[in-house]
Amino acid sequence: MTDRENEAGRNVDHWLSEHGDYLYRYASFRLSDAEAARDMVQETLIAAWKARENFRGDSSARTWLVGIMKHKITDHVRKEIRTRNLSEAAESDPTSHWFNADGSWAEAPRAWADNPEELSENNQFREVLHDCIGKLPDNQRSVFSMRELAGEDSDTVCNEMDITPTNLHVMMHRARMALRRCLEMNWFGGAKQS
Amino acid sequence: MNHFCREASQLMSDGYERELSPVERIRLRLHLWMCGACSNHGSNLGLLHRLFADMRKHADTHAPALSEQDRQKIRLAVHKQTQP
């Protein structure tokens, strides 16, 4: 093995062991898709190795790697949004399932009794929640995760994903409707009727 | 009679994304006052919002981590790409 190959192996292994979980978490919170998040870590490390000359050490390796990953995630989500928006253009508004023709609820939402602090510590609930988020269409899942799990503000998501505020609002509304319904069916089913 | 529930659900979601106009706020408030189903929907969204805020605060505690299998896969893929 040449010195160069040795160095490459050391860099990449070091990055993976030191920053792998951090990068994986960063991507998971933005994509809510374990496989895609792992791919993002992989692509980031490959891109970082190819661009290793550019790393000047004036920022920490982690900051530099996250900077690369941001671009990878942006590309990935933009692609998802483009693909999905094209196919959605041909479909009717999915939120129409929840309402009757006169604009009233097809099935009235019920009151939920739980409190968020207890729920967020409940492993079983978190599993159901992540399942429900995972069932959202790709574009909604990513945009919703960026907003609610990663805590990015609306403007940042619009700018990074190159979507209009209206487009974001529609996706967030659809995601919230589907998520609320999924949780009502799979968790709050026993909650008291309003 | 045409119900305002559908528009109300969009406005309630929009309220987390942008500032609603005064007219939107009043229409929504009046509707929620009269409509139990939309009130429930609004409270549920509020609960979800607080829940996500709480989860973000404690993100480190429940952070997903790479499995050893994932690491191995990544290591192999990266080495394949980076070794001439």
Tab-separated table of C-alpha atoms in Angstrom, chain B residues 4-13 28 31-32 38 41:
chain	number	residue	atom	x	y	z
B	4	PHE	CA	-64.964	26.419	6.907
B	5	CYS	CA	-63.198	23.338	8.354
B	6	ARG	CA	-61.076	22.614	5.314
B	7	GLU	CA	-59.753	26.161	5.057
B	8	ALA	CA	-59.358	26.263	8.834
B	9	SER	CA	-57.099	23.192	8.779
B	10	GLN	CA	-54.853	24.880	6.192
B	11	LEU	CA	-54.765	28.128	8.208
B	12	MET	CA	-53.898	26.274	11.415
B	13	SER	CA	-50.947	24.615	9.681
B	28	LEU	CA	-60.063	31.198	12.363
B	31	HIS	CA	-64.572	29.237	13.631
B	32	LEU	CA	-62.622	27.427	16.362
B	38	CYS	CA	-61.416	21.922	14.350
B	41	HIS	CA	-57.457	19.348	15.351
